[in-house]
Short mmCIF file of C-alpha atoms and ligand atoms in Angstrom, two decimals:
data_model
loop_
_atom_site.label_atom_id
_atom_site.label_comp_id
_atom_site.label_asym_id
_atom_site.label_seq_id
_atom_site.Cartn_x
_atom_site.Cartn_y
_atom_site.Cartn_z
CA UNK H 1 0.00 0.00 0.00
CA UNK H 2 1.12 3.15 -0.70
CA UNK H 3 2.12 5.69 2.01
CA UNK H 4 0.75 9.12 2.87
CA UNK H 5 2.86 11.96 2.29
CA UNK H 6 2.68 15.40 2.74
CA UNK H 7 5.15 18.89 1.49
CA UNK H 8 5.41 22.05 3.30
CA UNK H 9 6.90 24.57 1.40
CA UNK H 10 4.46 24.85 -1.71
CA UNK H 11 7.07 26.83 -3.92
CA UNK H 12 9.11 25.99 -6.98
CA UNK H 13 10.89 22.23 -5.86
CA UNK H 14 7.45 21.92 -3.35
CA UNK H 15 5.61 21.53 -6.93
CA UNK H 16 7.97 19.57 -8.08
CA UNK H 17 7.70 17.07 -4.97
CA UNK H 18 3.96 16.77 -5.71
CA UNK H 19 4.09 16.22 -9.40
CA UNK H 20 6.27 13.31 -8.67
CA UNK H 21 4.08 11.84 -5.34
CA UNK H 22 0.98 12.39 -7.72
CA UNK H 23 2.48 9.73 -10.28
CA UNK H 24 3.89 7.69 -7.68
CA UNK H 25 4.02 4.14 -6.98
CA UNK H 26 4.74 4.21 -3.49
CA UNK H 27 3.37 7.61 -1.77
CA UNK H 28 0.22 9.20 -2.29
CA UNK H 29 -0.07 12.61 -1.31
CA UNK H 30 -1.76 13.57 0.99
CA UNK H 31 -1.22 17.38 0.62
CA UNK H 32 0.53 21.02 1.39
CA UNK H 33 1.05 23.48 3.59
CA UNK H 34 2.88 26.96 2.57
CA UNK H 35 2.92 29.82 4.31
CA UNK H 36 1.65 32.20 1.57
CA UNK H 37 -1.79 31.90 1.12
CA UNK H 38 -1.41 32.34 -2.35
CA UNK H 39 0.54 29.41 -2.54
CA UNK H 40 -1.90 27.17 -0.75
CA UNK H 41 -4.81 28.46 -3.06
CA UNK H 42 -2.35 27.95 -5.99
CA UNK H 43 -2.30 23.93 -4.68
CA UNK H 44 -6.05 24.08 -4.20
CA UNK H 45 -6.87 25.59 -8.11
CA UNK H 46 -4.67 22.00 -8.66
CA UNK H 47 -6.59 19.89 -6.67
CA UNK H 48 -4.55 19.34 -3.92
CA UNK H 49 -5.40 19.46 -0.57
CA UNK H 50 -4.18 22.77 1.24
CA UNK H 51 -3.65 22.25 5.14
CA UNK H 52 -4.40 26.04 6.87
CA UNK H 53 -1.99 25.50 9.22
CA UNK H 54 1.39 23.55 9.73
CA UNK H 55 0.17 22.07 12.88
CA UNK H 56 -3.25 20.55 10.97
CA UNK H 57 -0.76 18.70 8.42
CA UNK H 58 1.12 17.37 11.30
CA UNK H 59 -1.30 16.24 13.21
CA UNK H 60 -3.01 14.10 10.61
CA UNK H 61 -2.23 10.86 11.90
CA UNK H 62 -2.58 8.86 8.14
CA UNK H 63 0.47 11.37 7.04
CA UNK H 64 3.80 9.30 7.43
CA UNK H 65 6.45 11.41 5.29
CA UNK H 66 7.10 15.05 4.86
CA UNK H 67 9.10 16.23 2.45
CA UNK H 68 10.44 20.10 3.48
CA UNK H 69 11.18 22.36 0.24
CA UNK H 70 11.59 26.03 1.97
CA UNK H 71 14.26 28.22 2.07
CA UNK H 72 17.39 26.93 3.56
CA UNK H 73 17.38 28.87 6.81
CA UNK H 74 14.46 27.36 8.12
CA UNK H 75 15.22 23.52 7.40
CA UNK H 76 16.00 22.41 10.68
CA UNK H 77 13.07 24.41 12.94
CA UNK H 78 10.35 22.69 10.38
CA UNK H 79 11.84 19.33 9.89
CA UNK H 80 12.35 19.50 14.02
CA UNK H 81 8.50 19.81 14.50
CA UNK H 82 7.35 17.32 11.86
CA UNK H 83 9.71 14.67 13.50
CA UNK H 84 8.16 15.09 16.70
CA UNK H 85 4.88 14.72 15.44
CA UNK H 86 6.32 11.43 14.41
CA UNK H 87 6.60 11.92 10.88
CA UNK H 88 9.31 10.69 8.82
CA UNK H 89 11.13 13.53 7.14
CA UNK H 90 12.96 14.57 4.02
CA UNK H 91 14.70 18.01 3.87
CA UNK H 92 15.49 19.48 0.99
CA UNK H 93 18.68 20.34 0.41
CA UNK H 94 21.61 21.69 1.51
CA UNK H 95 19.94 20.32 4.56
CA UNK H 96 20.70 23.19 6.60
CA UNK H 97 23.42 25.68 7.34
CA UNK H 98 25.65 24.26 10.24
CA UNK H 99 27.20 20.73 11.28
CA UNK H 100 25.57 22.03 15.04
CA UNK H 101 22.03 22.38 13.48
CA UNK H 102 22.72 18.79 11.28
CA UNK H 103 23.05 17.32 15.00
CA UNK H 104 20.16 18.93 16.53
CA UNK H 105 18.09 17.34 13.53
CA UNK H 106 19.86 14.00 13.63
CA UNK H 107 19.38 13.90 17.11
CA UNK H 108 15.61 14.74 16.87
CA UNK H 109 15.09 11.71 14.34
CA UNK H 110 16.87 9.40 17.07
CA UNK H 111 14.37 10.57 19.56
CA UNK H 112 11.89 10.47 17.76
CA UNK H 113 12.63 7.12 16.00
CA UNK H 114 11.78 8.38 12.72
CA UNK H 115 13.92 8.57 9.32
CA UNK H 116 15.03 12.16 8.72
CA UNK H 117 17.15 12.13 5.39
CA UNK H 118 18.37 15.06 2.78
CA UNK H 119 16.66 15.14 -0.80
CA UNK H 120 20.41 14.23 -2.88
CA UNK H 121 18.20 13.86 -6.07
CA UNK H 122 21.11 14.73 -8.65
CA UNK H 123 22.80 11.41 -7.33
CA UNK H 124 20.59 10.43 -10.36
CA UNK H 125 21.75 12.47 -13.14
CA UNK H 126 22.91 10.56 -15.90
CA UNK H 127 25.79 12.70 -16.35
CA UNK H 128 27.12 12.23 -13.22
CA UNK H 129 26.03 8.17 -13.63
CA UNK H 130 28.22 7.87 -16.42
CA UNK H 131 31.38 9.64 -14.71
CA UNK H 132 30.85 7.21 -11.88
CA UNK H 133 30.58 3.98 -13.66
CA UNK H 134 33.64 4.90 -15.50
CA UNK H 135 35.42 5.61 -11.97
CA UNK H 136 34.12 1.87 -10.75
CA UNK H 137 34.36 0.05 -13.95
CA UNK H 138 38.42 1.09 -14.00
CA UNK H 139 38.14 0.69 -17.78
CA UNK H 140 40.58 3.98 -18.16
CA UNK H 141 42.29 2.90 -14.96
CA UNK H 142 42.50 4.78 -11.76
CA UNK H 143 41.32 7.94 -12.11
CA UNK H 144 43.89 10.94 -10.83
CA UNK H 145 41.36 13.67 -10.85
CA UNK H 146 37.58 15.08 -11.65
CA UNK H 147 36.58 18.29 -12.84
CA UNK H 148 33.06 19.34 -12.44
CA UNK H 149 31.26 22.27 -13.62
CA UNK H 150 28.17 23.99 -13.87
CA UNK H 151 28.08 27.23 -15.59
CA UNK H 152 25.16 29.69 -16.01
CA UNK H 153 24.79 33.62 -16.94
CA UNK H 154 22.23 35.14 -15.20
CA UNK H 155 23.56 35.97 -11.67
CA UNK H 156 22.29 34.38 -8.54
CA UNK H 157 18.13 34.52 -8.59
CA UNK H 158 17.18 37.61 -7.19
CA UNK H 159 15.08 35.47 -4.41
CA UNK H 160 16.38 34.47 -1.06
CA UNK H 161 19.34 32.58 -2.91
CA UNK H 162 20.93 35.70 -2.92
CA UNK H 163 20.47 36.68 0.70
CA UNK H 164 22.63 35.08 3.33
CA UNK H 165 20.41 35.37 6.16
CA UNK H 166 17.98 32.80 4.12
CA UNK H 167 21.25 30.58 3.59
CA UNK H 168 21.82 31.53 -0.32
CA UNK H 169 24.61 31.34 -1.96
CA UNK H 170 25.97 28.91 -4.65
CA UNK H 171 28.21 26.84 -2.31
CA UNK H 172 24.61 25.81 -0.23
CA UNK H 173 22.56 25.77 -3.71
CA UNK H 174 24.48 24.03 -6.87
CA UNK H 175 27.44 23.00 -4.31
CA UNK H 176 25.66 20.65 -2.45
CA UNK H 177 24.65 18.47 -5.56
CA UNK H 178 28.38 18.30 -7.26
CA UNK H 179 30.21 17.83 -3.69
CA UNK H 180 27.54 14.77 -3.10
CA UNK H 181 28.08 13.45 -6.18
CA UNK H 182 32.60 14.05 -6.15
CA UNK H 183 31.89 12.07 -2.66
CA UNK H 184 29.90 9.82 -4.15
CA UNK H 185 32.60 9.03 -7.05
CA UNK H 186 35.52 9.34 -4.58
CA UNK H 187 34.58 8.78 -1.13
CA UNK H 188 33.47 10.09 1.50
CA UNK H 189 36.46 10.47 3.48
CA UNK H 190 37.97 14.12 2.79
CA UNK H 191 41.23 15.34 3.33
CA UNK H 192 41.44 18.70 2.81
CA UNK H 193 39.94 22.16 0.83
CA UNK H 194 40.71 24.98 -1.07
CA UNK H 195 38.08 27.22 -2.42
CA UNK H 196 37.28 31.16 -3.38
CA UNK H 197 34.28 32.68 -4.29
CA UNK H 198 32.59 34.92 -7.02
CA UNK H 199 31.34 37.92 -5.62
CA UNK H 200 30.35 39.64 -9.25
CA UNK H 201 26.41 39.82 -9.49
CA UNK H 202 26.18 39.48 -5.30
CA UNK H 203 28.16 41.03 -2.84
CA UNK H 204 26.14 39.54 0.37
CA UNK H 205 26.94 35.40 -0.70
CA UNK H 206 29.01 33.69 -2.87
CA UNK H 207 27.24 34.13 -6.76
CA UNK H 208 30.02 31.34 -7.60
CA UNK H 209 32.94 29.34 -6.25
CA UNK H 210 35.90 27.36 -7.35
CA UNK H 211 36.62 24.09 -5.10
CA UNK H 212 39.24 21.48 -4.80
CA UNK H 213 38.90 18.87 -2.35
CA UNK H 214 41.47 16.14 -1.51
CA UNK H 215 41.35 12.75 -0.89
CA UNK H 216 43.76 10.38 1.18
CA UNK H 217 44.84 8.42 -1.64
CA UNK H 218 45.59 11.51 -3.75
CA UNK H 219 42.78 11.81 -6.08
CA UNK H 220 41.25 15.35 -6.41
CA UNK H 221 37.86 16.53 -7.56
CA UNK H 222 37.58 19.76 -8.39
CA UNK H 223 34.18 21.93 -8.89
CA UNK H 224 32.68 24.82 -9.89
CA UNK H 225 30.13 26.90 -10.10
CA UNK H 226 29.46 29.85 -12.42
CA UNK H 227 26.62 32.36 -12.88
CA UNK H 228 28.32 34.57 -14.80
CA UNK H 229 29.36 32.25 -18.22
CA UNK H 230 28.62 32.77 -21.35
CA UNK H 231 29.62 30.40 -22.88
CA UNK H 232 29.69 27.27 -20.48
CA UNK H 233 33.10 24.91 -20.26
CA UNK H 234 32.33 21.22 -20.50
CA UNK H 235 30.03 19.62 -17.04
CA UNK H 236 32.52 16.72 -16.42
CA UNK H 237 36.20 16.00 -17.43
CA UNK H 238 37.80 12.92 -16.11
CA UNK H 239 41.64 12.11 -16.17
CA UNK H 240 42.70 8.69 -15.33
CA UNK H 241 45.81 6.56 -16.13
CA UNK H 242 45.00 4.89 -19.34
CA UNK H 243 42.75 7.79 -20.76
CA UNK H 244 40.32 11.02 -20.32
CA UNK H 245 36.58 10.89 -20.05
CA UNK H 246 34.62 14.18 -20.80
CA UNK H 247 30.72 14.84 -21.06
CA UNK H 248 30.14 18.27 -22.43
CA UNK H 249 26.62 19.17 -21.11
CA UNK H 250 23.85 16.71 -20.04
CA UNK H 251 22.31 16.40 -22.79
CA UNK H 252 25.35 14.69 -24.25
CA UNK H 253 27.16 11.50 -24.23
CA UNK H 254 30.23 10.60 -22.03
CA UNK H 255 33.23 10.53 -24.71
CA UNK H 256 36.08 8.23 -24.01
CA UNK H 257 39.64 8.17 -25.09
CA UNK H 258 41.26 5.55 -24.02
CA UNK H 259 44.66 4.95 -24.37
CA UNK H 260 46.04 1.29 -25.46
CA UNK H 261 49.79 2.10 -26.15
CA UNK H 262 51.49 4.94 -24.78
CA UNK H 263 54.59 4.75 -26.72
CA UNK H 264 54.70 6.09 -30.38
CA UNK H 265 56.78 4.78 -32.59
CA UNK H 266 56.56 8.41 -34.69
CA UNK H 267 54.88 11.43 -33.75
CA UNK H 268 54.86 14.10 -36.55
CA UNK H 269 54.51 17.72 -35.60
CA UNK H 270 51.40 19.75 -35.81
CA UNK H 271 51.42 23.28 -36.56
CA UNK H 272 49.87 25.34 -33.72
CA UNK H 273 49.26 29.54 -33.83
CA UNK H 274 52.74 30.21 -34.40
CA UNK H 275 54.43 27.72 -34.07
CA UNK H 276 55.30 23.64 -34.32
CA UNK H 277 54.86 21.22 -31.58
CA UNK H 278 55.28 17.78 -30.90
CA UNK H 279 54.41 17.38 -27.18
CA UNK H 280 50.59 18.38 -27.80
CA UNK H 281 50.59 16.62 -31.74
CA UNK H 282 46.90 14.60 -31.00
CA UNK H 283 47.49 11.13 -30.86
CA UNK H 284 45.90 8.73 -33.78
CA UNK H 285 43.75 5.42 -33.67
CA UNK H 286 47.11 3.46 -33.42
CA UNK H 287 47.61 4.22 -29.82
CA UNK H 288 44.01 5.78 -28.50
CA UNK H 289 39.92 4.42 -28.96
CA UNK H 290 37.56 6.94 -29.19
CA UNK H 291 34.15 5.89 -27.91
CA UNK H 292 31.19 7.34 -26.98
CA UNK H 293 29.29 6.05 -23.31
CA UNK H 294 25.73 4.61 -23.12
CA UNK H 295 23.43 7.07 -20.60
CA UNK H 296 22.98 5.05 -17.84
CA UNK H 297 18.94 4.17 -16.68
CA UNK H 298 18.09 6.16 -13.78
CA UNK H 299 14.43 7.24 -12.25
CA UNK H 300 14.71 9.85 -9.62
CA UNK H 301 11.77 8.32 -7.87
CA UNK H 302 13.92 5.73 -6.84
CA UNK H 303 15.12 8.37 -4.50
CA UNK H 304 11.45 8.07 -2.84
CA UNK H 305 11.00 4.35 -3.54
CA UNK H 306 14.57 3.82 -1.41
CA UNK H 307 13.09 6.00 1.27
CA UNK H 308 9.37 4.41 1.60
CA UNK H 309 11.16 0.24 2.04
CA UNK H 310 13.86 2.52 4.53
CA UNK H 311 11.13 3.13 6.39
CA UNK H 312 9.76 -0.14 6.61
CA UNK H 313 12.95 -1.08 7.77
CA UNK H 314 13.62 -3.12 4.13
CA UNK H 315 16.86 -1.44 3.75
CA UNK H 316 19.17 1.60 4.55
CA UNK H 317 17.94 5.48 3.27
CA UNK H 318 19.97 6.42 0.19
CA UNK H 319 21.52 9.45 1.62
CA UNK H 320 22.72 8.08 5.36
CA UNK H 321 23.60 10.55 7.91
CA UNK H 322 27.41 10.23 7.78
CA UNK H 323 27.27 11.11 4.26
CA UNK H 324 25.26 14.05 5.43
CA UNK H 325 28.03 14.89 7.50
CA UNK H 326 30.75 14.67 5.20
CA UNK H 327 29.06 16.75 2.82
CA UNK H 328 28.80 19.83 4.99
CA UNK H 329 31.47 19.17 6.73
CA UNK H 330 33.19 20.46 2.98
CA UNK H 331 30.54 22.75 2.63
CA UNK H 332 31.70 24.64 6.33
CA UNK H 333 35.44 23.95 5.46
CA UNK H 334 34.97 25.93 2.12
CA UNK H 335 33.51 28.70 3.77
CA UNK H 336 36.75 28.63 6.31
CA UNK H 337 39.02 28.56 2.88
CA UNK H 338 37.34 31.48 0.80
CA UNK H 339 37.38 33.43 4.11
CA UNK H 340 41.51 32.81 3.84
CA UNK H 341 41.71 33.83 0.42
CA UNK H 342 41.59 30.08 -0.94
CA UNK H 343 43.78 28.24 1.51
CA UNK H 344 44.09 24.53 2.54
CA UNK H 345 41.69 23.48 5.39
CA UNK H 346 42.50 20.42 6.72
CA UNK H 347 39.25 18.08 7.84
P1 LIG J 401 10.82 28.84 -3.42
O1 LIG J 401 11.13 30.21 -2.92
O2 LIG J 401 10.36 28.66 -4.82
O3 LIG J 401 9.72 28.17 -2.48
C1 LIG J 401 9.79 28.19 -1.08
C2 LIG J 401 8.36 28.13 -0.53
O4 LIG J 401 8.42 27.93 0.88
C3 LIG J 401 7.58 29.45 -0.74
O5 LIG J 401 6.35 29.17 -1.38
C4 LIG J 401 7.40 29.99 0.67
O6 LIG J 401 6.18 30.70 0.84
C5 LIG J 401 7.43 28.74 1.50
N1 LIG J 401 7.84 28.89 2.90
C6 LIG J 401 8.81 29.70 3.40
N2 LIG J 401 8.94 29.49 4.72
C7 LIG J 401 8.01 28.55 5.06
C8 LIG J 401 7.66 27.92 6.28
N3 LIG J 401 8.28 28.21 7.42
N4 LIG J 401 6.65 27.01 6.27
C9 LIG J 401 6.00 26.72 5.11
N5 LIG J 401 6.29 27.28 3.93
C10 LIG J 401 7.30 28.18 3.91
O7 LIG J 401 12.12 27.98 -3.14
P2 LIG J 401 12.48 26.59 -3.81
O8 LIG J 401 13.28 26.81 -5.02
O9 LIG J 401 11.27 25.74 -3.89
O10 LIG J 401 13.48 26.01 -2.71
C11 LIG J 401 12.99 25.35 -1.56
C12 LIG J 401 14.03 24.36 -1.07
O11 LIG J 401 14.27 23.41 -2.11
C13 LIG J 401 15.37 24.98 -0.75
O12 LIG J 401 15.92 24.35 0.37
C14 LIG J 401 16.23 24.70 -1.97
O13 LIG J 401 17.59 24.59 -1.64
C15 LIG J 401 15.65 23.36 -2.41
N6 LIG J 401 15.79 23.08 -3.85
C16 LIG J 401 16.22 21.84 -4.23
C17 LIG J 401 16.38 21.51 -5.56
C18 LIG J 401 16.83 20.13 -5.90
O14 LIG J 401 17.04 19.85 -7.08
N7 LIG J 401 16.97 19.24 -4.93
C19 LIG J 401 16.09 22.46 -6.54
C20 LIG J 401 15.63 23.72 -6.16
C21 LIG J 401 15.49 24.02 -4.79
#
């Protein structure tokens, strides 16, 4: 049987919660609560049940998930209440905006013996699917580093992104996703961070930021986030010991060179601007296969499907609380970095 769920925040990802639970096979909403009025007559006009207040949603005992999409800020007073009215909750992300406030939320869902989880949805992007199973597979060896971009041109969004008292910024916002998904690829085990920000549409939070992060076994990911790029630089770029993996946007496929002799027996020189060179010359079939990468399947609403057999204690949530952790733990260690001008933090 499917189980009742329920979204406060009735905004732009709050509709998008609802148009997924409405097709589900394993939730049925059960209906919203907002804040604006607007909003909850906007869900009405739709056919979906409004609740006036927050308390009436919690208190309806058939409700057994709530899913939080609301500005950042406010994360860990909501999903707080709704775990001591017993539900089990999903936050949105970046969760919320300190490791302290993580705790107080984990340590609500312990008392409360309820899931409480973060909504990590871009763990199924295709994109980043293909990057990983090229990682696991080891078909172009061990990978030495990961660069991953995302690149826009319109500035922050002039909505509480850009404020800091709402937790904007692009670290909390785009950040979360890619330093999920480099944990995800790499591990979750982090040695250290460098990052700086963008400050060019937004003086008040970062409206960009470049990040490496460093791993014990020397592998480095490296990520960032633009708002102010017109012309956008390729989403993934992978270099590993027998080759170099690069998707270009999302809508494209992961292409492969791989490399299957390193030694040439001639290389002839390529003319370049002004000048020759051999060192860069591109290689030919002889030594390197070109190959493009099947998109991987993947159904975000396996995110919810995972969450509804967690709670029936079939197996683990997706998204487990270390992992949490980990990922603001980088999040709060970048912030510690761009304040020194981009240097190492240690975690
Ligand atoms: P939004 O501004 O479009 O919507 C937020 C809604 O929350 C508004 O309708 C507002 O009235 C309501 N609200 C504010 N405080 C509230 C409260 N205390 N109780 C009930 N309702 C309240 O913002 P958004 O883009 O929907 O973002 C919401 C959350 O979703 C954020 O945490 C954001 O980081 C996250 N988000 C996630 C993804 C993703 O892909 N996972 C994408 C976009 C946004």
């Amino acid at each position: 049987m499917k189980k009742k769920a329920a979204v406060i925040g009735y905004g732009g990802m709050g509709g998008w919660h609802t148009e997924h639970m409405l097709k589900s096979d394993v939730v049925e909403l059960a209906g919203i609560y907002d804040i604006k009025e607007e909003r909850r007559r906007l869900a009405e006009s739709r056919g979906i049940r409004a609740y006036s207040t927050r308390e009436e949603l919690l208190a309806d005992p058939e409700i057994e998930i709530v899913t939080v999409a609301i500005p950042n800020d406010v994360h860990e007073e909501v999903c707080i209440a709704a775990l001591e009215a017993g539900k089990n909750v999903i936050s949105e992300k970046p969760v919320t905006l300190s490791l302290d406030s993580l705790e107080r939320m984990i340590a609500a869902s312990k008392k409360a013996e309820r899931l409480f989880t973060v909504h990590q949805n871009r763990r199924w992007d295709v994109d980043y699917l293909a990057m990983k199973q090229i990682h696991d597979s080891g078909e172009i060896g061990e990978v030495i580093n990961l660069e991953s971009r995302i690149h826009g041109s319109r500035g922050i969004p002039s909505d509480w992104r850009g404020e800091k008292e709402y937790g904007g910024g692009m670290l909390y916002d785009w950040g979360v996703h890619l330093i999920d998904q480099a944990l995800m690829i790499f591990g979750f085990d982090v040695k250290s961070v460098r990052c700086t920000f963008d400050h060019i549409t937004n003086k008040e939070v970062d409206d960009g930021f470049r990040l490496y992060i460093d791993f014990p076994n020397g592998q480095e990911a490296y990520i960032e986030v633009g708002t102010y790029n017109f012309i956008q630089m390729p989403r993934f770029y992978m270099r590993a010991k027998d080759g170099s993996a690069m998707i270009t946007d999302w809508r494209e496929k992961c292409r492969v060179a791989k490399c299957k002799a390193w030694h040439e027996s001639d290389v002839v020189p390529v003319q370049t601007a002004a000048g020759l060179t051999k060192t860069m010359a591109p290689r030919d079939s002889i030594t390197v296969d070109e190959y493009e990468v099947e998109r991987p399947h993947s159904d975000v609403h396996d995110y919810y499907r995972n969450f509804v057999r967690a709670v029936d204690g079939k197996e683990e949530q997706a998204v487990t609380h270390d992992q949490m952790r980990a990922v603001l733990g980088v999040i709060m260690a970048a912030f510690k970095s761009a304040e020194k001008n981009g240097a190492r933090v240690e975690l």
